[in-house]
Amino acid sequence: MATIVLGVQWGDEGKGKLCDVLSSEVQICARSTGGRNCGHTVVIEGTSYDFHMLPSGLLHPSTTNLIGPGVVLHVPTFFSELATIEAKGVQNAQQRLKVSTRCALNLDLHAAADRLREGQLGKNNIGTTGKGIGPAYSSKAERSTVLLADLLDDDGFGDRIRAMERDYKLRYGGGLDGYDVEAEIKELENFREKIRPFAIDDVEFLAEAQEQGKKILVEGAQSALLDITYGTWPFVTSSSTTFGGVMAGMTLDYRKVDSVIGVLKAYTSRVGSGPFPTEDFGEVATKLQEIGREFGVTTGRRRRCGWLDLVSCKYSHHVNHYDALNLTKLDILDSFEEIKVGVAYKHPDTGEVIKGFPASAKLLSRVEVVYKTLKGWNTTTTGIKKFADLPKEAQDYVTFIEDFLGVKVKWIGCGPNRDDIATR
């Protein structure tokens, strides 16, 4: 009854396209974790739809969309993004959009604190999006933040925000980049009645939906290697981006989860700081960036690029236990004479093969990658719809990935458009 779509690598794998495809087959599309730091793009007939705060299932007129309680909600982005997709012709979006009253708010105050903290860290910064996601989750853990329920029903919510502002100024010993606490409180007061029609008790909503046997799609945010526990810590996001995070971020009946789908790119990319064993610093990276349009949807930053790292992908599988895979952006490799794939790590001091995926970011940044070189196909795959129609070398690439990971590749992305997917 429920399908969960998760990122395998460091995000930006193209989860939005698969979620868009699967959303046409479900009654509910939900987000369970993360915030406006996410970025999913769907291209339909030449029109690009970018989603940061809202579920991409809104593109399907019969699908109800839920922002679950594990998400940190930035209210202005909620409304600006809604207005943008409505202006592009999305029908009945407001009637099909729900948000949990249990969501903690992601405030502009959090973003100001995030930027201040990153600036103080200097060259040791995490490389956050600057959207305040870390401080938002920290405030939730400290029990000092404001929930959507507080905004709706507690006139004293502003005092909590003022207290947080005082705390940040004391904690970081400085100003907050022109942040105006009274202006934000006033803005939220103005949004109060506007957001009320969207606010629901998500527990009752999902209990009823599951009792009725409605099909549910969970749209994962970020990816396994950015998880707060299992990612390349401390260069991670501030929420749990794995299967466990989904179960904590919304009340799914685990017995009714039909499949967990992992989305991985045909090569690897990463935004921000942190170890990246297969990162390329020369011609390969430049080519991948330019052909693959590797610029962040949320930040606009150029993504770091390199060859596919199957060591990290296998680790991701061990964390999330994927039932099937969606391999994306295969077409970006169309013009490569040969393609390398990372298949093992060697310890930089002993030369011995490392079993598993190191928890130490320092060690991970020093490992020696063992590569397998495969022959490229040197012909276009864009628009191909069937696996059998792919060039033999491209088929070999896909099956090599399947055999290494032990998971079937069910969907293969062969172009930027909505229907540029080969199925098996």
PDB file of C-alpha atoms in Angstrom, residues 18 69 137 153 177 205 225 246 280 290 311 325 419-420:
ATOM      1  CA  LEU A  18      10.322   9.006 -10.243  1.00  0.00           C
ATOM      2  CA  PRO A  69       5.368  16.222  11.106  1.00  0.00           C
ATOM      3  CA  TYR A 137      15.938  20.834  14.183  1.00  0.00           C
ATOM      4  CA  ASP A 153      -3.607  28.326  18.756  1.00  0.00           C
ATOM      5  CA  ASP A 177      22.813  39.806   9.904  1.00  0.00           C
ATOM      6  CA  PHE A 205      -5.559  11.582   8.447  1.00  0.00           C
ATOM      7  CA  LEU A 225      24.886   9.575   2.868  1.00  0.00           C
ATOM      8  CA  VAL A 246      10.510   8.090   7.261  1.00  0.00           C
ATOM      9  CA  ASP A 280      37.261  14.099  -9.968  1.00  0.00           C
ATOM     10  CA  GLU A 290      28.262  20.785 -17.908  1.00  0.00           C
ATOM     11  CA  VAL A 311      31.043   1.037  -2.199  1.00  0.00           C
ATOM     12  CA  LEU A 325      16.523   0.914  -7.914  1.00  0.00           C
ATOM     13  CA  ASP A 419       8.663  10.452 -19.757  1.00  0.00           C
ATOM     14  CA  ASP A 420      12.372   9.934 -20.483  1.00  0.00           C
TER      15      ASP A 420
END
